[in-house]
Coordinates of C-alpha atoms and ligand atoms in Angstrom, one line a residue:
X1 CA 0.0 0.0 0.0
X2 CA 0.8 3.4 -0.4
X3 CA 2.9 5.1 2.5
X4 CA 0.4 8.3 2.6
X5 CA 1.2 10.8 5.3
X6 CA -0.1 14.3 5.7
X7 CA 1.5 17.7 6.3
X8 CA 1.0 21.6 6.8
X9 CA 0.2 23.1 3.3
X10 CA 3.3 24.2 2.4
X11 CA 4.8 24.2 -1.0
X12 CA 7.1 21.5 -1.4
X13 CA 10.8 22.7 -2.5
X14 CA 11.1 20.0 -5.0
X15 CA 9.2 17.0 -6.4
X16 CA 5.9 16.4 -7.9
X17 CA 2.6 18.6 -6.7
X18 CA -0.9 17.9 -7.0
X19 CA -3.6 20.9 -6.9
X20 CA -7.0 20.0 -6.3
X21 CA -8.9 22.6 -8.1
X22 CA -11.9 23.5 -7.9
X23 CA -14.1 25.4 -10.4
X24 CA -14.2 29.1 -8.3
X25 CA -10.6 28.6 -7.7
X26 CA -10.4 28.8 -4.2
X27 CA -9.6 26.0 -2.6
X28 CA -5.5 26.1 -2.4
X29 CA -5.3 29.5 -3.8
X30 CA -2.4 30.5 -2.0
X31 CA -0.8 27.5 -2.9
X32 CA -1.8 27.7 -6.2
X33 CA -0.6 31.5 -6.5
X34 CA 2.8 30.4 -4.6
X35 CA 4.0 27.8 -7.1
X36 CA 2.5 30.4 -9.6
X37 CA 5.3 33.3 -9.2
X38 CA 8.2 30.4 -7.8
X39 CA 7.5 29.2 -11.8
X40 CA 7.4 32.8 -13.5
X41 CA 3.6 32.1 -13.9
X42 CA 4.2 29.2 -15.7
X43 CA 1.3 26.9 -14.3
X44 CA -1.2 29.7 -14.8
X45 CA -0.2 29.8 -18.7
X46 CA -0.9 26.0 -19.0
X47 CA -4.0 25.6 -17.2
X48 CA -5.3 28.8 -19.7
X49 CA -3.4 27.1 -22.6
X50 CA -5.1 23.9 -21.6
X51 CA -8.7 25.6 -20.8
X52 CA -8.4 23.8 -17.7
X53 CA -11.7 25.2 -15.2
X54 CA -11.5 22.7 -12.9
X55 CA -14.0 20.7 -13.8
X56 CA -15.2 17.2 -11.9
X57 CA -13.4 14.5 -13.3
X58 CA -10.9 16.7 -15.5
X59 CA -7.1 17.1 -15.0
X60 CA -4.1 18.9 -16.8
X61 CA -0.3 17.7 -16.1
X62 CA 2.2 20.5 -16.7
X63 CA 6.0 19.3 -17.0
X64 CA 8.8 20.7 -14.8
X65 CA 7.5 24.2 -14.9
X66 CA 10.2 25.3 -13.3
X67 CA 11.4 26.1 -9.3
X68 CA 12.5 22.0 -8.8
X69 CA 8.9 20.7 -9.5
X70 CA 9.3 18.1 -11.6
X71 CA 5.4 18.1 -12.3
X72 CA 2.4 20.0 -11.0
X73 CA -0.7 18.4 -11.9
X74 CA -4.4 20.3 -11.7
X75 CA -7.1 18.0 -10.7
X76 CA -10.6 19.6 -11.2
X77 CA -13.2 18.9 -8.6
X78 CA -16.1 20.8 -9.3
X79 CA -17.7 23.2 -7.1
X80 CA -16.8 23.0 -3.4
X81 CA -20.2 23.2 -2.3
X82 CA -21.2 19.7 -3.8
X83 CA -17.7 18.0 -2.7
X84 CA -18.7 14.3 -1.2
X85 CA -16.8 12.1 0.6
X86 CA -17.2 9.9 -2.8
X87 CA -16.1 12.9 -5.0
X88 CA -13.1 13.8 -2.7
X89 CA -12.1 10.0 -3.0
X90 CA -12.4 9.9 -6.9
X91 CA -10.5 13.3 -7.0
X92 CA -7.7 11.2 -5.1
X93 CA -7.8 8.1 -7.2
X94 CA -7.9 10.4 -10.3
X95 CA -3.5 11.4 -9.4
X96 CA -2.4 8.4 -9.2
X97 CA -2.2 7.3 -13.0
X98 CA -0.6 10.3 -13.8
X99 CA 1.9 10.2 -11.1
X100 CA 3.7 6.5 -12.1
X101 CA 6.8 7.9 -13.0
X102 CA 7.3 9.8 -9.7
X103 CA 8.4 8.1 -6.2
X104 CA 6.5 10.1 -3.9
X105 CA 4.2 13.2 -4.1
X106 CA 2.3 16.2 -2.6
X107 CA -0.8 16.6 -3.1
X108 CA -3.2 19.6 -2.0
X109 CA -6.0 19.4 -0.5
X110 CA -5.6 22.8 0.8
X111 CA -8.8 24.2 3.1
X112 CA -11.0 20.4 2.8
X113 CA -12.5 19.4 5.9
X114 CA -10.1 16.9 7.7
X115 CA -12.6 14.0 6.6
X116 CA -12.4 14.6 2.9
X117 CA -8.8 15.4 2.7
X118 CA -8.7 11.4 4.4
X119 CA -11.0 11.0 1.5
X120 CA -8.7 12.2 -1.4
X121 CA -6.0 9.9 0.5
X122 CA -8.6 6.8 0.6
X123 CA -9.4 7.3 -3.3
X124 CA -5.5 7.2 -4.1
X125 CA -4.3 4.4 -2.0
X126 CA -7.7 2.4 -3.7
X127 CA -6.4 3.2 -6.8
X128 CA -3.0 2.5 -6.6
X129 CA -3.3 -1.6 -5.9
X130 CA -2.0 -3.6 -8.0
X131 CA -1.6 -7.7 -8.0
X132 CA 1.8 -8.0 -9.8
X133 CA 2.7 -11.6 -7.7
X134 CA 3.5 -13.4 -11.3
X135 CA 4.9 -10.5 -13.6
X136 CA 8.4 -11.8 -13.3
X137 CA 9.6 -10.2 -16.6
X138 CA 8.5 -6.5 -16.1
X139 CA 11.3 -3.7 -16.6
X140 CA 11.5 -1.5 -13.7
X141 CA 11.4 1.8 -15.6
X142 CA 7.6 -0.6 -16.6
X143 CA 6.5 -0.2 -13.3
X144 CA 4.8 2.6 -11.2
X145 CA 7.1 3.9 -9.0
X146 CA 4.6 6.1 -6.6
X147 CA 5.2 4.7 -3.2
X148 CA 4.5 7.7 -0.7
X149 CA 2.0 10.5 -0.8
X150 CA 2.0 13.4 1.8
X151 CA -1.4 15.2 1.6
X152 CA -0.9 18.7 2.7
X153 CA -4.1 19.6 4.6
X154 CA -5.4 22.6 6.8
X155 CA -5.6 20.1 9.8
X156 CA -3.1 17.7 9.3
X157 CA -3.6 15.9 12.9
X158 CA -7.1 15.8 12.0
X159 CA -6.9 14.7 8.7
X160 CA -4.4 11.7 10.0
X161 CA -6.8 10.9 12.3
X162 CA -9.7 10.4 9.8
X163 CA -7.2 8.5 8.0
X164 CA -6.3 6.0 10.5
X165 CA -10.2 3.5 10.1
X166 CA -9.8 4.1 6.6
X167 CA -6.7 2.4 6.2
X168 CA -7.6 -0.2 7.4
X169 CA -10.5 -0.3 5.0
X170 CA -8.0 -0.1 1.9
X171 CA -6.4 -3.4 3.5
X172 CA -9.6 -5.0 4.0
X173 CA -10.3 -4.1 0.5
X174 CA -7.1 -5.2 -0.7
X175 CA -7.1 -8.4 1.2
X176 CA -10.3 -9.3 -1.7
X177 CA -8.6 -8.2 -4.4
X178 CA -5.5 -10.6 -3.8
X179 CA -7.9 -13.4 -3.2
X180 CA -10.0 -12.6 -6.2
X181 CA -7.0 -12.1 -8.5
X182 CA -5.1 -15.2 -7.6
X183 CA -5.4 -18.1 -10.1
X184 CA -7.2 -21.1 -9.4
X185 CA -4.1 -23.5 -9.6
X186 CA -3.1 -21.7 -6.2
X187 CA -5.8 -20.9 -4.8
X188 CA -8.3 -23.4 -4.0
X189 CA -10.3 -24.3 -1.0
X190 CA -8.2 -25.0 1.2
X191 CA -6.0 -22.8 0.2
X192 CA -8.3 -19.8 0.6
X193 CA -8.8 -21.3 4.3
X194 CA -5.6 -21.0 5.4
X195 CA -5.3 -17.3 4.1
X196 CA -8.1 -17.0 6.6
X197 CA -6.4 -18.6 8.8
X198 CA -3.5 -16.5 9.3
X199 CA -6.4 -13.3 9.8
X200 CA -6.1 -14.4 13.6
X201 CA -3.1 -12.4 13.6
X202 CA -5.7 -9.1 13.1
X203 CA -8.1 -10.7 16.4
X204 CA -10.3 -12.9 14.5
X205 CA -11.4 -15.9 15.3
X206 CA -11.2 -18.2 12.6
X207 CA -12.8 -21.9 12.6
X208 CA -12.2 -23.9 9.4
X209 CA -14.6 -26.8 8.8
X210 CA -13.8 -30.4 6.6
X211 CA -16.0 -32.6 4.5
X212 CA -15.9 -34.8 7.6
X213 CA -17.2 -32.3 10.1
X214 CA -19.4 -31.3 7.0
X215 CA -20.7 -34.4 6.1
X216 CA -21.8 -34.8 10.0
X217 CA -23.6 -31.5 9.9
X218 CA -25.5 -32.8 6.7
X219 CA -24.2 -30.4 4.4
X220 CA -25.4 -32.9 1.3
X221 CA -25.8 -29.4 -0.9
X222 CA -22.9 -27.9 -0.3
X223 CA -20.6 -31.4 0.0
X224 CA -22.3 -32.3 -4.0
X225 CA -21.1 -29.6 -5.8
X226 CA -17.8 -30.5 -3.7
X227 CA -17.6 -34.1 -5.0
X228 CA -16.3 -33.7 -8.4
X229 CA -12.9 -32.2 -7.5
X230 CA -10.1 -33.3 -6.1
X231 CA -9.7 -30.6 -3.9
X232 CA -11.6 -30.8 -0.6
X233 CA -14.1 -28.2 0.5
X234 CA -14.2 -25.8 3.6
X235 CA -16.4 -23.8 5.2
X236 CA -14.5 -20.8 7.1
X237 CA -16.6 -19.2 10.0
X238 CA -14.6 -15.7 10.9
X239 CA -15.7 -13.9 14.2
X240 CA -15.1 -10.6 15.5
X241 CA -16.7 -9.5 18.4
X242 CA -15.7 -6.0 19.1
X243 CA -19.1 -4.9 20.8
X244 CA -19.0 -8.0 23.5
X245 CA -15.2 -8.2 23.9
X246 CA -14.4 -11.6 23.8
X247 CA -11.2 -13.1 21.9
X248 CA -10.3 -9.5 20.9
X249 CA -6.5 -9.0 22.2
X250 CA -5.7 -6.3 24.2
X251 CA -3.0 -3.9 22.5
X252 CA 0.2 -4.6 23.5
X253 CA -0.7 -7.6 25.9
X254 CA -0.1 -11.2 23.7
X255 CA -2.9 -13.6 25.1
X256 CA -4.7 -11.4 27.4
X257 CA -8.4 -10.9 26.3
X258 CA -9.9 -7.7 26.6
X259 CA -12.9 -7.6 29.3
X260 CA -16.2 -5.4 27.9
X261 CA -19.3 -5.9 29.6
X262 CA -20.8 -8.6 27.3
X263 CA -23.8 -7.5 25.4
X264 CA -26.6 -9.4 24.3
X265 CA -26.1 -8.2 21.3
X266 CA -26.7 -10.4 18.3
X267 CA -24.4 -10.9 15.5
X268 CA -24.6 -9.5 12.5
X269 CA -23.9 -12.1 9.5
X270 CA -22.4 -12.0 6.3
X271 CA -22.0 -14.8 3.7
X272 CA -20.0 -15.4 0.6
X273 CA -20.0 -18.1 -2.1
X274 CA -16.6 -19.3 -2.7
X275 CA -16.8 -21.6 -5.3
X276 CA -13.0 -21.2 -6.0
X277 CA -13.1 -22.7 -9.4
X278 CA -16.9 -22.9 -12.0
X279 CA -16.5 -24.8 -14.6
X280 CA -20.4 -25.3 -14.2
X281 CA -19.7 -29.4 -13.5
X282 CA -21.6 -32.2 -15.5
X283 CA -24.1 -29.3 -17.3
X284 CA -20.3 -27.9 -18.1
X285 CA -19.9 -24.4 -19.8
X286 CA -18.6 -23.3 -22.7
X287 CA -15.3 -23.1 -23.4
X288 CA -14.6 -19.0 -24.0
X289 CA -14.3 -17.1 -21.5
X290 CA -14.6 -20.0 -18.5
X291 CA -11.6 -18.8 -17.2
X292 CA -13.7 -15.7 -15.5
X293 CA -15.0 -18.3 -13.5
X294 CA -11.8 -17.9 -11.6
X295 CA -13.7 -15.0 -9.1
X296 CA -16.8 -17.0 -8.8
X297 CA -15.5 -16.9 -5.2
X298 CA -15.6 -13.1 -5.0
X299 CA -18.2 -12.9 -2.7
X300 CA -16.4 -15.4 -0.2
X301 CA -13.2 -13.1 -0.9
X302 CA -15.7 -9.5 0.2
X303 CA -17.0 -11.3 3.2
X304 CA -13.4 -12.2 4.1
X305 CA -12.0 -8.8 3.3
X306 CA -15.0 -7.4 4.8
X307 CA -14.1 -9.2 8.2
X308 CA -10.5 -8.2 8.1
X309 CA -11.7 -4.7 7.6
X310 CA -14.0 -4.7 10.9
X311 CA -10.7 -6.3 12.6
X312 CA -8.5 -3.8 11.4
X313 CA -10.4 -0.7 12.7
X314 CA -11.2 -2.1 16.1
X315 CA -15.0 -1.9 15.1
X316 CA -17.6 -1.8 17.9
X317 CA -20.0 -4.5 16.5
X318 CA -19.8 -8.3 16.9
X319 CA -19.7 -9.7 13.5
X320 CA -19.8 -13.1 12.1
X321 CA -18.6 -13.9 8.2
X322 CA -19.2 -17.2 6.6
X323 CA -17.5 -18.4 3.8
X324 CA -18.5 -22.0 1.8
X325 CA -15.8 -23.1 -0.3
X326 CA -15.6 -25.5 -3.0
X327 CA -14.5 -25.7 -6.8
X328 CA -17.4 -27.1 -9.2
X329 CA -15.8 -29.7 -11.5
X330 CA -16.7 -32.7 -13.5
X331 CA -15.7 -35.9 -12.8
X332 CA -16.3 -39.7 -12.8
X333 CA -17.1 -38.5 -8.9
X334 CA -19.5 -35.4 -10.0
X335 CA -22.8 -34.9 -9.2
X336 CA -25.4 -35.6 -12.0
X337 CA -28.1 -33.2 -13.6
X338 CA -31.3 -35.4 -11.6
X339 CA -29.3 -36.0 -8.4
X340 CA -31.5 -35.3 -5.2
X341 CA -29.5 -33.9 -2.4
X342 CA -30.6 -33.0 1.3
X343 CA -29.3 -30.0 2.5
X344 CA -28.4 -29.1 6.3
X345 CA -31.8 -27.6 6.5
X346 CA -33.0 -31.2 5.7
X347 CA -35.1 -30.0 2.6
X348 CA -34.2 -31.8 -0.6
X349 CA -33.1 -30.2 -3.9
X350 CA -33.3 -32.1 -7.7
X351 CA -30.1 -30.9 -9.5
X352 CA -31.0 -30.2 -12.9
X353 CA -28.2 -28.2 -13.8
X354 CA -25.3 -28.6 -12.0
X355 CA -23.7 -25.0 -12.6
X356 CA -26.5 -23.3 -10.6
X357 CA -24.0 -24.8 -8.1
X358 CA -23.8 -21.3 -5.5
X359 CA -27.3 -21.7 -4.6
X360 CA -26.4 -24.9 -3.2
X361 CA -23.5 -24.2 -1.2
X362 CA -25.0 -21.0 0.2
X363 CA -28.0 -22.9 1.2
X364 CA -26.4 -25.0 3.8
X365 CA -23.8 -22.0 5.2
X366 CA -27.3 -19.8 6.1
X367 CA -28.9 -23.0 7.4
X368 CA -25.4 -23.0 9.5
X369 CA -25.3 -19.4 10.5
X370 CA -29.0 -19.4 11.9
X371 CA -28.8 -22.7 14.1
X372 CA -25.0 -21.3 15.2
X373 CA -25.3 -17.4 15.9
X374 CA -29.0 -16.9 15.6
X375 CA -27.9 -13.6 13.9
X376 CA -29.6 -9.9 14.4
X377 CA -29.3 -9.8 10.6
X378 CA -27.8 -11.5 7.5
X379 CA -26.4 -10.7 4.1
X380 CA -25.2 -12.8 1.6
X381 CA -23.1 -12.1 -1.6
X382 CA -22.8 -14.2 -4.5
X383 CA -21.5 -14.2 -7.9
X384 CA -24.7 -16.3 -8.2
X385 CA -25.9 -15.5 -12.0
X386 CA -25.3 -14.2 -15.5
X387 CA -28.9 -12.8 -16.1
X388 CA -28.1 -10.3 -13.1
X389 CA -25.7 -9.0 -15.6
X390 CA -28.1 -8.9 -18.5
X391 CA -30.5 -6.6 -16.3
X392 CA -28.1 -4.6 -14.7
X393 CA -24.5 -5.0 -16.4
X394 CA -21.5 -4.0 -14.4
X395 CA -22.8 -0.7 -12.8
X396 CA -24.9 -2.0 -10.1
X397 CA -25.0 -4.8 -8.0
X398 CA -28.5 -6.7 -7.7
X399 CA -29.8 -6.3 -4.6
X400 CA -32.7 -8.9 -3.3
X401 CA -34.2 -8.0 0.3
X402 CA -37.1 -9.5 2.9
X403 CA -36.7 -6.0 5.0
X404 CA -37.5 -3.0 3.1
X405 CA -35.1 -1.3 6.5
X406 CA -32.4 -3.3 5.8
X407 CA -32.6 -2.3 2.2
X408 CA -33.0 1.2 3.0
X409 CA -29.9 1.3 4.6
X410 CA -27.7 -0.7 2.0
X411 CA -29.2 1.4 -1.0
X412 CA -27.7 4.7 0.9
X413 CA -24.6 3.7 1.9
X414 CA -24.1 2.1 -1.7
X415 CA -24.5 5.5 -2.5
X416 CA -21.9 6.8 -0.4
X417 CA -19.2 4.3 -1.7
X418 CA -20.2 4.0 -4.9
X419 CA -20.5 -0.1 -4.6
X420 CA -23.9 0.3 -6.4
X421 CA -27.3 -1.7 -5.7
X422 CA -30.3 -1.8 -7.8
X423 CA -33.2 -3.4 -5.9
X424 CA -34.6 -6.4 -7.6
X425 CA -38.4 -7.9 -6.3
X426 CA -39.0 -11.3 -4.9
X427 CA -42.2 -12.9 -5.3
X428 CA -44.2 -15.8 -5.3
X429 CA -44.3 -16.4 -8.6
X430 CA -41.2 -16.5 -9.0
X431 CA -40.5 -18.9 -6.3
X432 CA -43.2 -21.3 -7.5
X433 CA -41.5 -22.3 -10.9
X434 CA -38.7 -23.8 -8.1
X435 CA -41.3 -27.0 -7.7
X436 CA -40.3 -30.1 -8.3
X437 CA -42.0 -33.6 -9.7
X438 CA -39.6 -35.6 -7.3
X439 CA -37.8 -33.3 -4.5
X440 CA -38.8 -30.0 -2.3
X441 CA -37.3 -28.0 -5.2
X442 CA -35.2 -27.8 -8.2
X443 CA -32.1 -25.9 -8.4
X444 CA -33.6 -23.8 -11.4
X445 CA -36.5 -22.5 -12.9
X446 CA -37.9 -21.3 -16.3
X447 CA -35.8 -19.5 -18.5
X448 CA -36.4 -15.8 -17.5
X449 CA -35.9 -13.7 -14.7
X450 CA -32.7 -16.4 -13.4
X451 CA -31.5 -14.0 -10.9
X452 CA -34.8 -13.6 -9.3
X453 CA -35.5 -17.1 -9.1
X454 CA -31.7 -17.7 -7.4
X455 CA -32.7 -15.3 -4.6
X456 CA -36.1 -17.2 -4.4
X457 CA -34.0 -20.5 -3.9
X458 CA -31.8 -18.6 -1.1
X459 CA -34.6 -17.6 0.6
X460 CA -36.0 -21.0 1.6
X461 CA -33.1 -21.5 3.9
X462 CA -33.8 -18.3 5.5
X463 CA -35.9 -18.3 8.8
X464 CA -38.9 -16.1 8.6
X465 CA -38.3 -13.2 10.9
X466 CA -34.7 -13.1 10.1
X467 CA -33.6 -9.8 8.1
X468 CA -32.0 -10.9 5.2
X469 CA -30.3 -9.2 1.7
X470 CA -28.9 -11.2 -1.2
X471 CA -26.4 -9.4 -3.4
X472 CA -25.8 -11.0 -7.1
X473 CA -22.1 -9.2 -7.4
X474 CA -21.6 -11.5 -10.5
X475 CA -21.3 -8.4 -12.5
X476 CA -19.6 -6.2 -10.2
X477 CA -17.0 -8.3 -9.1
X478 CA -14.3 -7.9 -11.2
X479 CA -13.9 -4.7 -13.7
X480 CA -12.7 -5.0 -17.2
X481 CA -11.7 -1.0 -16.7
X482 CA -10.1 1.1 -14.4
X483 CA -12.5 3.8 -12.9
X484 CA -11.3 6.5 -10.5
X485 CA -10.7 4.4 -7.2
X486 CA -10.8 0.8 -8.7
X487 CA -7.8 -0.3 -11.0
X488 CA -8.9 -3.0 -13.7
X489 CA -9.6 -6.7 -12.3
X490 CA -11.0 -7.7 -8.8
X491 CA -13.2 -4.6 -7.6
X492 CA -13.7 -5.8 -3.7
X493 CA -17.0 -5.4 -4.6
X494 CA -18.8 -5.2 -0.9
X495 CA -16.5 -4.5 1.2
X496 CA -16.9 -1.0 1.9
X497 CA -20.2 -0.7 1.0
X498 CA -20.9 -3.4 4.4
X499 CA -17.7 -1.8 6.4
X500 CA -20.2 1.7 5.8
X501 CA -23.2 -0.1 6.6
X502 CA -21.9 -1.6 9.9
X503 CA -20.1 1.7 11.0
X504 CA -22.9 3.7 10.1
X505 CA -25.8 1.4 11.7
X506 CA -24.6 -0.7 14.2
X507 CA -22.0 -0.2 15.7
X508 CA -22.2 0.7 19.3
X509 CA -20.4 3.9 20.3
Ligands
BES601 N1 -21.0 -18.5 -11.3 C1 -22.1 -18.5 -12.2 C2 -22.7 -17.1 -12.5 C3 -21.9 -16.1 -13.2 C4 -22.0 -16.1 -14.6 C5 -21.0 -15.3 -12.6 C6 -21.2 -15.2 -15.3 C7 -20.3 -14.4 -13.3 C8 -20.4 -14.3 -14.6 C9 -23.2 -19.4 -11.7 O1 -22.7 -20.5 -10.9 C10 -23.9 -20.0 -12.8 O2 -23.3 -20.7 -13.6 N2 -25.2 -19.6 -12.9 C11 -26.0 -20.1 -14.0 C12 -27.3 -20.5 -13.5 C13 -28.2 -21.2 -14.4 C14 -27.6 -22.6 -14.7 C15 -29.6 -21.4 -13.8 C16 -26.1 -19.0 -15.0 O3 -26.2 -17.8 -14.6 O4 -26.1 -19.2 -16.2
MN602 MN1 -22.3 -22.2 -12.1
ZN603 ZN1 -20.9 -20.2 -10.0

């Protein structure tokens, strides 16, 4: 990650210098003014030359204009007045492609409250990950060499400060994205459990779970779409319990547990779908482009960056994440399309397509999380199905809810982050084309509306009573582009849109 500090706006006597800009031309004006004269005027002629009016989203580099700058670079954010948290991040992600060629960098953020200038320094260090673990080959002079930003603000203690949760958000988030980039040769089920593993380090407690202690929880859903590969499944149950205290380590102080008044506080749960490899099993898929189904874990990998995230920041809330883990293959050993499983929940399901395969293993990991940690709430995420992508492409996740609250609250902060939701209904019509001639269900219904009838499946393993979301992050997990704050490739999808739900909703103070 990024080494970001933050300093007195000062202008720097050498190096490269970002201006945040903004349309009236206020913000940093002195700053702006001082690097102004110290170049003969030489930045003012550019950004006229340039038109530059510092516009949202536009940005104009001006080469060694002169006293030691090696670069000064306007970035336009709009008017001041309508400066979110969101648009202070983007404005922060927005430098660091133009700065690859520098080491470190100042960057103005000039009068910004001390929460958006932690903001500008959030959007940058986002922006500046990159999963470079097999490039063996790559010149250096290739490479970006950024590696420390110092963002000169009006309260620098403050702004450091603000900076300090955050941070450990951009781990969290970054924790994902090497999960979700890694190949599936390396990482595999039990693989990914061991990464989780080694999160005790941060205070979690992590339990990992066999096909043995599985198979003796009745886990026949999850454990089919396991029994094609050669590579065992998991299920990874990660706890943090910030609000009651327990198994949180005391700064400092190896061992010793920190003692909080317990609370009776319910959990709140979240649930991914690791299916580390998809090759869809039996009913296999087509050969172009299977090698996407590399992040059909990406939901296990949010809930596990998500966790490491709550960890990080010392959140007050008691959290539970679930992760099931398995890679869908075919096989002599496969399940067939006309199986009939029994899930944990002891309902039974006809497989008549083994690649709806996520449905399955998320079925018995709720059925799990209820009987376990009867939780206050619980949301799941799932790369679960293409037609989410035909409705809503890669802009906005789908979002499925039985609690128009719960919903509430994860459309506005998916607002906030800009990890996007798009409510989708569930009905009973839906739900109804799940009957089957010979089990409880099937695994899929008619040929429209896919992603609906997924969430249908879902919720049949949910107690009534029970607030409950489904997110289809199939098309939002991984980006084929960069935006402002998310390089190309795996997007985190999740994780800081549920670090913002918890920290704005429930956490205690
Ligand atoms: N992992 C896929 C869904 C998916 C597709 C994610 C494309 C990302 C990109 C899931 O397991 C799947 O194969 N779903 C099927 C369900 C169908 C068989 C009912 C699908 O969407 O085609
Ligand atoms: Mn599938
Ligand atoms: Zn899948």
């Amino acid at each position: 990650m990024l080494d970001i500090g933050f300093a007195k706006s000062v202008l720097p006597k050498s190096g490269a210098l970002v201006l945040l800009v903004e349309e009236a031309e206020t913000l940093n004006a002195d700053l702006l003014a001082q690097a102004d004269e110290a170049t003969g005027l030489a930045i003012s002629r550019a950004l006229v030359a340039a038109e530059f009016k510092g516009k949202a989203g536009s940005n104009c580099t001006i080469l060694a204009p002169g006293a030691n700058l090696s670069r000064v670079i306007a970035i336009g954010i709009g008017k001041l007045s309508e400066l979110t948290q969101r648009l202070a991040e983007e404005a922060g992600g927005a430098c660091v492609p133009l700065l690859t060629k520098e080491e470190s960098a100042h960057i103005a953020a000039g009068a910004l409250s001390a929460e958006l200038a932690a903001a500008v320094a959030t959007g940058a260090a986002l922006r500046s990950y990159r999963f470079d673990r097999y490039r063996t080959k790559e010149k250096a002079e290739d490479k970006p060499r950024l590696s420390k930003l110092v963002v000169l603000a009006g309260h620098p203690v403050k702004a450091r400060e603000a900076w300090v949760p955050l941070k450990a958000t951009v781990t969290g988030v970054f924790v994902t994205r090497d999960l979700v980039s890694e190949p599936p040769n390396v990482l595999y089920p039990a693989e990914m459990a061991d990464r989780c593993k080694a999160l005790e380090s941060l205070g979690l407690k992590v339990e990992v779970l066999g096909p043995k202690e599985m198979s003796k929880l009745g886990f026949g859903a999850l454990l089919a779409v396991a029994q094609g590969s050669e590579r065992e499944a998991r299920m990874v149950v990660l706890q943090w319990n910030g609000a009651s205290g327990e198994a949180v380590p005391t700064k400092g102080k190896k061992g010793k547990v920190a003692k909080i008044e317990k609370t009776d506080n319910a959990p709140l749960a979240f649930i991914g779908k690791g299916v580390t490899f998809d090759t869809g099993g039996i009913s296999i898929k087509p050969g172009p482009g299977m090698e996407d189904m590399k992040w059909d874990m990406a939901g296990a990998g949010a809930v596990i960056g998500l966790m490491a995230t709550l960890a990080g920041r010392k959140a007050k809330v008691d959290a539970v994440g679930l992760v099931g883990l398995v890679e869908n293959m075919p096989s002599g050993t496969a399940m067939r399309p006309g199986d009939v499983v029994t899930s944990a929940s002891g309902q039974t399901i006809e497989v008549l397509n083994t690649d709806a395969e996520g449905r399955l293993v998320l079925a018995d990991v709720i059925h799990y999380c209820q009987e376990n940690f009867k939780p206050r709430l619980m949301v799941d995420l799932a790369t679960l199905t293409g037609a989410i992508i035909v409705a809503l492409g890669h802009e906005y996740a789908g979002m499925f809810a039985n609690d128009d609250g719960l919903a509430a609250q994860l459309s506005a902060v998916a607002e906030e982050t800009g990890e996007k939701l798009w409510r989708m209904p569930l009905a009973e019509a839906y739900n109804k084309q799940l009957k089957s001639d010979i089990a409880d269900m099937k695994n899929i219904g008619g040929r429209w509306g896919g992603a609906v009838i997924a969430a249908e499946f879902i919720q049949r393993f949910v107690a009534t009573g029970t607030p409950w979301a489904h997110l289809d992050i199939a098309g939002t997990a991984w980006s084929s582009k960069d935006t402002a704050t998310v390089p190309k490739g795996a997007t985190a999808f999740g994780v800081r849109l549920l670090d913002r739900l918890v920290a704005a909703h429930y956490e205690t103070k």
